[in-house]
Short mmCIF file of C-alpha atoms and ligand atoms in Angstrom, two decimals:
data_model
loop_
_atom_site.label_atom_id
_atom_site.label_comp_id
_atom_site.label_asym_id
_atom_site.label_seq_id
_atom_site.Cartn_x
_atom_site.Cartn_y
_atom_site.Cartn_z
CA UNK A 1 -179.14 -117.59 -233.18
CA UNK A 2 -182.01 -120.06 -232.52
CA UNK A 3 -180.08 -122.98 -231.77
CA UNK A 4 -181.62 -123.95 -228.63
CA UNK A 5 -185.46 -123.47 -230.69
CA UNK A 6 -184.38 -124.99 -233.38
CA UNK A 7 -182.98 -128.11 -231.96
CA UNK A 8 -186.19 -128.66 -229.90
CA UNK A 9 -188.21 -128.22 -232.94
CA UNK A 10 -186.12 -130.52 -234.86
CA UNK A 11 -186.34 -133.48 -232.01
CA UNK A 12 -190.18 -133.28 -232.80
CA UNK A 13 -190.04 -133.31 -236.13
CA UNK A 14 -187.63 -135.95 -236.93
CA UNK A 15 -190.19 -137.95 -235.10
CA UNK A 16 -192.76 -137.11 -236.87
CA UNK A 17 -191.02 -137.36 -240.29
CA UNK A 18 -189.81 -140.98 -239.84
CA UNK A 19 -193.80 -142.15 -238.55
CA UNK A 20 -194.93 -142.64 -242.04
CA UNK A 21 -199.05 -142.43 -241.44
CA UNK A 22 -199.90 -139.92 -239.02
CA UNK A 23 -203.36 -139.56 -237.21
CA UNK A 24 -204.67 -136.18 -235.90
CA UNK A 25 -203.49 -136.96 -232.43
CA UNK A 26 -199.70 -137.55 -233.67
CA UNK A 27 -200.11 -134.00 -235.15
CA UNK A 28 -201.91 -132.37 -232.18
CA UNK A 29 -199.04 -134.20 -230.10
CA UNK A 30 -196.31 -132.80 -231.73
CA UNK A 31 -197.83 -129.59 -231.92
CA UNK A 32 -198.25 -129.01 -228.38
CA UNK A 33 -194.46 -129.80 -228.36
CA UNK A 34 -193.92 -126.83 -230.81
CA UNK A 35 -195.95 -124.67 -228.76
CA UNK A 36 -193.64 -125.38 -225.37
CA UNK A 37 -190.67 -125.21 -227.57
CA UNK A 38 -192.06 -121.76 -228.28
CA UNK A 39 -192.45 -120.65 -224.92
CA UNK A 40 -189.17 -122.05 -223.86
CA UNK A 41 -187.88 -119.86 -226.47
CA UNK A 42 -189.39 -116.76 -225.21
CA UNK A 43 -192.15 -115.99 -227.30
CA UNK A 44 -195.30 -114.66 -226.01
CA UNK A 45 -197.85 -116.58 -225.07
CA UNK A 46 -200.60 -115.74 -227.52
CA UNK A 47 -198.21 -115.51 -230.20
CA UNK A 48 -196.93 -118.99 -229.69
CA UNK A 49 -200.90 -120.12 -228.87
CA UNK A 50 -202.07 -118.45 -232.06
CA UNK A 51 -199.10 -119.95 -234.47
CA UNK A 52 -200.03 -123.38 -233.41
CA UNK A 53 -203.52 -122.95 -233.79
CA UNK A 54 -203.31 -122.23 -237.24
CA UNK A 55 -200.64 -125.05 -238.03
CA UNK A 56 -203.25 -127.21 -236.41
CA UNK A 57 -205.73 -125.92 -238.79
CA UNK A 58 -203.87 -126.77 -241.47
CA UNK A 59 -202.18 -129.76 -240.96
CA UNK A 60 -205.38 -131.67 -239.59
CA UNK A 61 -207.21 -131.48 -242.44
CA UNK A 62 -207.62 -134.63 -244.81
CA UNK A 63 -204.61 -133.68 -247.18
CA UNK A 64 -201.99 -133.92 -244.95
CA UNK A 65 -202.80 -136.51 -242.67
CA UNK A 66 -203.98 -138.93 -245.67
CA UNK A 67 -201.01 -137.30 -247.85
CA UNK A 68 -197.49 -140.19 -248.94
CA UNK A 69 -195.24 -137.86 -246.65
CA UNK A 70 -197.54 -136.17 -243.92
CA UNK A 71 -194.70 -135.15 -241.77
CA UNK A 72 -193.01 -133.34 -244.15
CA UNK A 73 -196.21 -131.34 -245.22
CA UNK A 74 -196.85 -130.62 -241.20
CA UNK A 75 -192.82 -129.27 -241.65
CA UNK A 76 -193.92 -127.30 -244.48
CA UNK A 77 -197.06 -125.85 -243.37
CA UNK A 78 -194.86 -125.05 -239.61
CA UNK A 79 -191.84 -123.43 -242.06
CA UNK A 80 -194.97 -121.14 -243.89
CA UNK A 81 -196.40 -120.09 -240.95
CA UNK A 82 -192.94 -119.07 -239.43
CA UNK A 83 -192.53 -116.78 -242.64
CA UNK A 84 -195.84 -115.34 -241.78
CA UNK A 85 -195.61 -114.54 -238.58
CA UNK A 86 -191.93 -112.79 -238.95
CA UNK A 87 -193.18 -110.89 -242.29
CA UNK A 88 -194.03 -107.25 -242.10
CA UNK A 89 -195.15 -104.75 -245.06
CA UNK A 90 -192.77 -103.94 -247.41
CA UNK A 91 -189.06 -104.34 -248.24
CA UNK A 92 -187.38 -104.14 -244.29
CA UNK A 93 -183.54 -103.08 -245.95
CA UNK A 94 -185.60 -100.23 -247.97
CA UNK A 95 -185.33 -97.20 -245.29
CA UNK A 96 -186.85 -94.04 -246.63
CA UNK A 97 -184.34 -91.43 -247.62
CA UNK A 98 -185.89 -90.05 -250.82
CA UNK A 99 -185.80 -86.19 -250.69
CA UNK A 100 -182.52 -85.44 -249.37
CA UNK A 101 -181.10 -84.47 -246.65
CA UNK A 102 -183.64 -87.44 -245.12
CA UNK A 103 -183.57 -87.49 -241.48
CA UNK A 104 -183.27 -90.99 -239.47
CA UNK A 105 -183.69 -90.98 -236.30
CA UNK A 106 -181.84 -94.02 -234.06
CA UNK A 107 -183.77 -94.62 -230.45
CA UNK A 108 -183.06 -97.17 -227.85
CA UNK A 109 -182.21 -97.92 -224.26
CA UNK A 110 -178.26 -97.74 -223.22
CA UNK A 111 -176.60 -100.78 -224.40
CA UNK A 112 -178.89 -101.84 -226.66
CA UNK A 113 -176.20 -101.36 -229.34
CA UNK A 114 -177.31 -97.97 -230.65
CA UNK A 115 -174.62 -96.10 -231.64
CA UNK A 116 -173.15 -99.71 -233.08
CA UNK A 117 -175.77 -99.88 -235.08
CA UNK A 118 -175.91 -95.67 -236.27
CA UNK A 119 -172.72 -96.41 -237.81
CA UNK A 120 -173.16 -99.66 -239.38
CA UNK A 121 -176.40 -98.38 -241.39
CA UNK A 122 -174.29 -95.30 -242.18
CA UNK A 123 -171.88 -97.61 -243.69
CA UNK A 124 -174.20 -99.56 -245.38
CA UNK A 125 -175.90 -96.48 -247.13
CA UNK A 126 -172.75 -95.16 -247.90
CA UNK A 127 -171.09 -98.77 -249.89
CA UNK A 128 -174.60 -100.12 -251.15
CA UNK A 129 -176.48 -96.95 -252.35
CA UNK A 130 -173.76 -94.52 -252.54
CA UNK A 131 -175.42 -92.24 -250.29
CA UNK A 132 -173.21 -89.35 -248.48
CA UNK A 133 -174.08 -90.02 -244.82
CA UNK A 134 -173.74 -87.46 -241.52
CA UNK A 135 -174.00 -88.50 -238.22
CA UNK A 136 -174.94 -86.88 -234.77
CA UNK A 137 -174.74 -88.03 -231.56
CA UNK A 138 -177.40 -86.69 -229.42
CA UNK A 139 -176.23 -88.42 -225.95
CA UNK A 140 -175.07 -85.33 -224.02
CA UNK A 141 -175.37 -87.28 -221.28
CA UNK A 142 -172.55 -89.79 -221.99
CA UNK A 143 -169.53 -87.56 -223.78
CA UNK A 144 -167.96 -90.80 -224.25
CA UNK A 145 -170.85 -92.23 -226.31
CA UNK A 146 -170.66 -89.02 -228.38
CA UNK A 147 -166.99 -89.82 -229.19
CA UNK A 148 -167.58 -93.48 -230.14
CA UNK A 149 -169.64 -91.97 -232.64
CA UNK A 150 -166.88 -89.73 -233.97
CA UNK A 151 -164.69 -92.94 -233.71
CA UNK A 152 -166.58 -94.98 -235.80
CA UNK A 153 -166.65 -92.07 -238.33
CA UNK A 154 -163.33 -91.85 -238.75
CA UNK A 155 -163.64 -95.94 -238.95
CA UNK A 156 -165.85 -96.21 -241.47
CA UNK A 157 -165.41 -92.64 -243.30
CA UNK A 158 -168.76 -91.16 -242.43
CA UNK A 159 -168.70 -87.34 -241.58
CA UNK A 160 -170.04 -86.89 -238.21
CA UNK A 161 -171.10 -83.55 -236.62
CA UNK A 162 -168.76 -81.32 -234.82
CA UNK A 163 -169.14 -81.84 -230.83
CA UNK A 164 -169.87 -78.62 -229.26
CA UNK A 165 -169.79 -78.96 -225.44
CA UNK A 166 -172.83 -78.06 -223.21
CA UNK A 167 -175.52 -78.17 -226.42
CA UNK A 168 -178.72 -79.42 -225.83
CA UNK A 169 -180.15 -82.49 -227.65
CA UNK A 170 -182.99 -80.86 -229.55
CA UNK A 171 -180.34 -78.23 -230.81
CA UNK A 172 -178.06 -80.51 -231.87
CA UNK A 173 -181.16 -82.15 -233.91
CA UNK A 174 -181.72 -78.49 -235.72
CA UNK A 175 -177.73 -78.03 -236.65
CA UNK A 176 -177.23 -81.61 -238.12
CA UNK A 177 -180.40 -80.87 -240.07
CA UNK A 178 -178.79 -77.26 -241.36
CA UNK A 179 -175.40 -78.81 -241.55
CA UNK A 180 -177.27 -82.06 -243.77
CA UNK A 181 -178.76 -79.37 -246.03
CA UNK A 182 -175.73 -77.03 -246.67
CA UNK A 183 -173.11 -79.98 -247.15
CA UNK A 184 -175.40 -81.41 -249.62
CA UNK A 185 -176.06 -85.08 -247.50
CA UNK A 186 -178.71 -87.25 -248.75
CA UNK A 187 -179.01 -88.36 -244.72
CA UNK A 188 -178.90 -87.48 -241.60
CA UNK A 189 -178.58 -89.84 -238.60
CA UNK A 190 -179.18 -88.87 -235.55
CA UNK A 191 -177.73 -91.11 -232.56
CA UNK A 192 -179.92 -90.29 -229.79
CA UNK A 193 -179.13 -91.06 -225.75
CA UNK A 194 -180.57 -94.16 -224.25
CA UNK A 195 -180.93 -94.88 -220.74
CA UNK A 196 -180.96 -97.69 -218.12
CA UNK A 197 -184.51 -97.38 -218.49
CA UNK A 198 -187.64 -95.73 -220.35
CA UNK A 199 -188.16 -93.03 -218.43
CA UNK A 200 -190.35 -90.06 -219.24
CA UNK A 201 -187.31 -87.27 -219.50
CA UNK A 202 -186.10 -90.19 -222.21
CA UNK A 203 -189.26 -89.65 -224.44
CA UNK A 204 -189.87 -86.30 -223.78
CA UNK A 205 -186.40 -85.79 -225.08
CA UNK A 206 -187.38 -87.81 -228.17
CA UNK A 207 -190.32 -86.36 -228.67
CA UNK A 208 -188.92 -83.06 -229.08
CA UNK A 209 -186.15 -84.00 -231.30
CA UNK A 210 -188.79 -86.31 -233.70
CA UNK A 211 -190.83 -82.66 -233.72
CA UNK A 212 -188.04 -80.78 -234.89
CA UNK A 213 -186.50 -83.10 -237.76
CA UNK A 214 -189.76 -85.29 -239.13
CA UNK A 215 -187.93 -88.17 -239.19
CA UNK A 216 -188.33 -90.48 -242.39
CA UNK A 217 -187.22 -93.68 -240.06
CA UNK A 218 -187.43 -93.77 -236.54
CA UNK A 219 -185.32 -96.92 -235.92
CA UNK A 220 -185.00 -99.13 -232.60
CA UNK A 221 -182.35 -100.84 -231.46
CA UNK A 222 -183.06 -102.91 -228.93
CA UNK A 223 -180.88 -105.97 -227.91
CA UNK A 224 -182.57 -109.31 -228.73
CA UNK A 225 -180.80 -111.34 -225.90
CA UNK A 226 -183.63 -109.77 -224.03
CA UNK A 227 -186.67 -111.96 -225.99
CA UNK A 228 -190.03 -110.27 -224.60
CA UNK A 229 -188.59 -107.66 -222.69
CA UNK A 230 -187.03 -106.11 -226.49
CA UNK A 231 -190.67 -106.50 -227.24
CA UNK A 232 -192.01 -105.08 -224.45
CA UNK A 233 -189.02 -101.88 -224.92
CA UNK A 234 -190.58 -101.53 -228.43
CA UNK A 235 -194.22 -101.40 -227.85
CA UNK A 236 -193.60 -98.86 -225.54
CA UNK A 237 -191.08 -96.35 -228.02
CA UNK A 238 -193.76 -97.19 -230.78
CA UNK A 239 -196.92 -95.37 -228.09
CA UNK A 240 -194.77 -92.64 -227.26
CA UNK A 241 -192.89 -91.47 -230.20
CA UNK A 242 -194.15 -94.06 -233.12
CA UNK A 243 -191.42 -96.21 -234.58
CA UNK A 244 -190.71 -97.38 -238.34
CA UNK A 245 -189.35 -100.46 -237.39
CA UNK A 246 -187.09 -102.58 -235.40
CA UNK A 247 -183.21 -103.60 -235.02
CA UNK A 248 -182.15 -106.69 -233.14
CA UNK A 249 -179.11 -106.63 -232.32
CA UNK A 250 -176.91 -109.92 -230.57
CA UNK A 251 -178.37 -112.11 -232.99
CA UNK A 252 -174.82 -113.85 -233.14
CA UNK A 253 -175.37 -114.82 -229.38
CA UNK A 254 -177.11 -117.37 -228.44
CA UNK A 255 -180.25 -115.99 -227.65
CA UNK A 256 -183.96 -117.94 -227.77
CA UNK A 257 -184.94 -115.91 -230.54
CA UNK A 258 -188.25 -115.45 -228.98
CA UNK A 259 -188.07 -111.59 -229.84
CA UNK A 260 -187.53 -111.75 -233.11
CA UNK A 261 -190.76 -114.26 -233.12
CA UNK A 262 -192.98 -111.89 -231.24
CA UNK A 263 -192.04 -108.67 -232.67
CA UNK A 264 -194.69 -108.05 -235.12
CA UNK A 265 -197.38 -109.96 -234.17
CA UNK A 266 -197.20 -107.97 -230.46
CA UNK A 267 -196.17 -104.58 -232.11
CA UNK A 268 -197.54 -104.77 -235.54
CA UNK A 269 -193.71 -102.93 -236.57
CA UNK A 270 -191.15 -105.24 -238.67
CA UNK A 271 -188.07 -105.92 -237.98
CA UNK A 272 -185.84 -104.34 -240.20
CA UNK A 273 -182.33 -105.31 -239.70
CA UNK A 274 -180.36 -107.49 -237.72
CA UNK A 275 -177.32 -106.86 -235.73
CA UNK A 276 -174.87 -110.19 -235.71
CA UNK A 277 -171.46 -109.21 -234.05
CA UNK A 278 -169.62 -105.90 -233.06
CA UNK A 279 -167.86 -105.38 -236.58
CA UNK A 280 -169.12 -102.96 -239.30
CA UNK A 281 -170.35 -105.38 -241.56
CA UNK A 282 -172.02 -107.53 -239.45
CA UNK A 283 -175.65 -106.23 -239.91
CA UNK A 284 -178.14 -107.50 -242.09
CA UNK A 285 -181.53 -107.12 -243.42
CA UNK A 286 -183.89 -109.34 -241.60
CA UNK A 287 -185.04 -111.94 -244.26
CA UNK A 288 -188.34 -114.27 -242.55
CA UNK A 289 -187.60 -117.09 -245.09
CA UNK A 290 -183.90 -117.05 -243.98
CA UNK A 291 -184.69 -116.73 -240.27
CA UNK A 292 -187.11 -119.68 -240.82
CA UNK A 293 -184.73 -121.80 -242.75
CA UNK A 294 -182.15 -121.62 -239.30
CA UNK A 295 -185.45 -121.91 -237.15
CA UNK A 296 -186.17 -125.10 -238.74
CA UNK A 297 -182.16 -126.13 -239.17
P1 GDP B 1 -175.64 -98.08 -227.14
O1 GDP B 1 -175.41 -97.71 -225.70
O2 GDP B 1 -177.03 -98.55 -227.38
O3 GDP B 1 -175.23 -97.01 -228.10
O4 GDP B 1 -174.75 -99.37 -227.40
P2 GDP B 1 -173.37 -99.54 -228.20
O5 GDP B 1 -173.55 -99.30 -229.64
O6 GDP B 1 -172.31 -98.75 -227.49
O7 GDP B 1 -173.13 -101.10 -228.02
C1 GDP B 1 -172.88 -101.70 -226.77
C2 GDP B 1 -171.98 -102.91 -226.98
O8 GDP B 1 -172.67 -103.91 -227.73
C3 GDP B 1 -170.71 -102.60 -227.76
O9 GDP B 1 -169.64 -103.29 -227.17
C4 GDP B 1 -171.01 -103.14 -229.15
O10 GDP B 1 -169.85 -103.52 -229.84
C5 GDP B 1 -171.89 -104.32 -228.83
N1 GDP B 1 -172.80 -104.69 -229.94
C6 GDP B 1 -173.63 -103.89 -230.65
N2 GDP B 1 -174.32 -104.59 -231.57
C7 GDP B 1 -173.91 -105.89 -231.45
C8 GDP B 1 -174.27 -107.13 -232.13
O11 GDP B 1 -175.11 -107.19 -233.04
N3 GDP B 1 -173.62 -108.25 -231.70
C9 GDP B 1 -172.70 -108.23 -230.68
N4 GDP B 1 -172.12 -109.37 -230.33
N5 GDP B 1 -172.35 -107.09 -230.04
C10 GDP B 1 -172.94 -105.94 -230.41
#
C-alpha cells in the first residue's frame, strides 16, 4: 500500500531534510513535487491542489523557514495535514448496532470484494464484541455468490440465512430481519448483489431493500486498486441510497493509494475499514495517523 507515493514523497523530502536553511522557494519547490507525487498517485486534482496549499501556508511562514530543522517541521506540518485530510467524524471501527437485531446493509459493484468483506466484519463482531451475527445474501442474481456466503459461514461460524430458490431480494431483506428478531441476533448483514456497473435496476434494488430494513450502516465496498474511480463508485451509492461509510479493499496490493486520499474530502463519508488480503482476519479499521505514518515511510 502506498509504496510507489511514499517513495516519491520521501525522494523530496530527504532533500529537503539534509538542506539545513531553507528559503520559501526550496519549500514552494518541493511542494509542487508533493503535489505531482499526488496526482501520480491518483488523487484528485483539487484534493491534491488544496492539501498543498495549506502545507504551503504553513510551512512558509517565519517559524519554519527561520526554525534549527526546517525540513523536518515542513515533514511534520505534510504528516498533519495527511491526518487531516484522511480523518472523518467519529470512531470508523464503531459501526452502529445498538438496539438489536441492528441491520447493516453491505453495497458495492461485483468484485469489489463484497461478500469478502460481509463475512470478515461478521467475524470481527462476533470475536471482538461478542455479538451473535446472521448473514444474507441478497445476490439472486449470482447463486454462486449466495453460496460463498454460506461458505464463509460455515468458515468462520456465522449463521447465515437459509437459501430459498427463486426469492426476491427485498423479501429476502424482510425474512433475515424476522429471522434476526426471533433467533435473538444483535445483527443482521445483509450481502447485497453488485454489478459490472451502477445501473439504475442496481439502486432501485437497494433502495427498496434500505426502505424495508432502516439500515444502521450502509457500508461500501469498493476496491481501492481503482483510486478515483472507487471515489467516483462512492459518490454516486452515497446520492442514491446514502452511505455510512466506506471499505477499501486491496489495500495489500500495490495500489497508488490515491482513493483512500480522496475519499472524504470528495465524498465527505470516512473510510471505515480496510480490506488487506483474502483471509478472514485481514481487515482493519482505517487509522489516518497509521496510513500517514506508511505514506510518509
Ligand atoms: P464481491 O463480488 O464484491 O462480493 O467480491 P468477493 O467478495 O467475491 O471478492 C472478489 C475477490 O477479491 C475474491 O477472490 C476475494 O478473495 C478478493 N478480495 C476481497 N477483499 C480483498 C482484499 O482486501 N485483498 C485481496 N488481495 N483480495 C481481496
Amino acid at each position: 500500500m502506498f509504496e510507489s507515493l511514499s517513495d516519491r514523497l520521501s525522494g523530496v523530502f530527504d532533500r529537503l531534510t539534509k538542506q539545513g536553511a531553507l528559503s520559501e522557494d526550496d519549500v514552494k519547490t518541493a511542494l509542487r513535487e508533493v503535489r505531482v507525487a499526488l496526482l501520480e498517485a491518483d488523487v484528485s486534482l483539487p484534493v491534491a491542489r488544496d492539501f498543498v496549499k495549506k502545507v504551503q501556508d504553513k510551512a512558509t511562514g517565519q517559524a519554519v523557514t527561520k526554525s534549527v530543522t526546517p525540513g523536518q517541521q515542513v515533514v511534520k506540518i505534510v504528516h498533519d495535514e495527511l491526518v487531516a485530510v484522511l480523518t472523518g467524524e467519529g470512531d470508523p471501527g464503531a459501526l452502529k448496532i445498538d438496539n438489536p437485531p441492528a441491520p447493516i446493509l453491505m453495497v458495492g459493484l461485483q468484485g469489489g470484494g463484497k461478500t469478502t468483506t460481509t463475512a470478515k466484519l461478521a467475524k470481527r463482531l462476533k470475536e471482538r464484541e461478542g455479538k451473535r451475527v446472521l448473514m444474507a445474501s441478497l445476490d439472486v442474481y449470482r447463486p454462486a455468490a449466495m453460496q460463498q456466503l454460506d461458505v464463509l459461514g460455515r468458515q468462520i461460524g456465522v449463521d447465515t440465512l437459509p437459501i430459498v430458490p427463486g426469492e426476491k431480494p427485498v423479501d429476502i431483506a424482510k425474512r433475515a430481519k424476522t429471522q434476526a428478531s426471533l433467533g435473538g441476533y444483535d445483527v443482521y448483514m445483509l450481502d447485497t448483489a453488485g454489478r459490472l456497473h451502477i445501473d439504475d435496476v442496481l439502486m432501485g434494488e437497494v433502495e427498496q431493500v434500505s426502505a424495508v430494513v432502516s439500515p444502521r450502516e450502509t457500508l461500501l465496498v469498493v476496491d481501492g486498486l481503482t483510486g478515483q474511480v472507487a471515489v467516483e463508485v462512492a459518490q454516486e451509492f452515497d446520492d442514491k441510497v446514502g452511505i455510512s461509510g466506506v471499505v477499501l479493499t486491496r489495500m495489500d496490493g500495490d495500489g497508488r493509494g490515491g482513493a483512500a486520499l480522496s475519499m472524504r474530502a470528495v465524498t465527505g463519508k470516512p473510510i471505515r475499514f480496510v480490506g488487506l488480503g483474502e483471509k478472514m482476519d485481514a481487515l482493519e479499521t482505517f487509522e489516518p495517523d497509521r496510513i500517514a505514518g506508511r505514506i510518509l515511510g
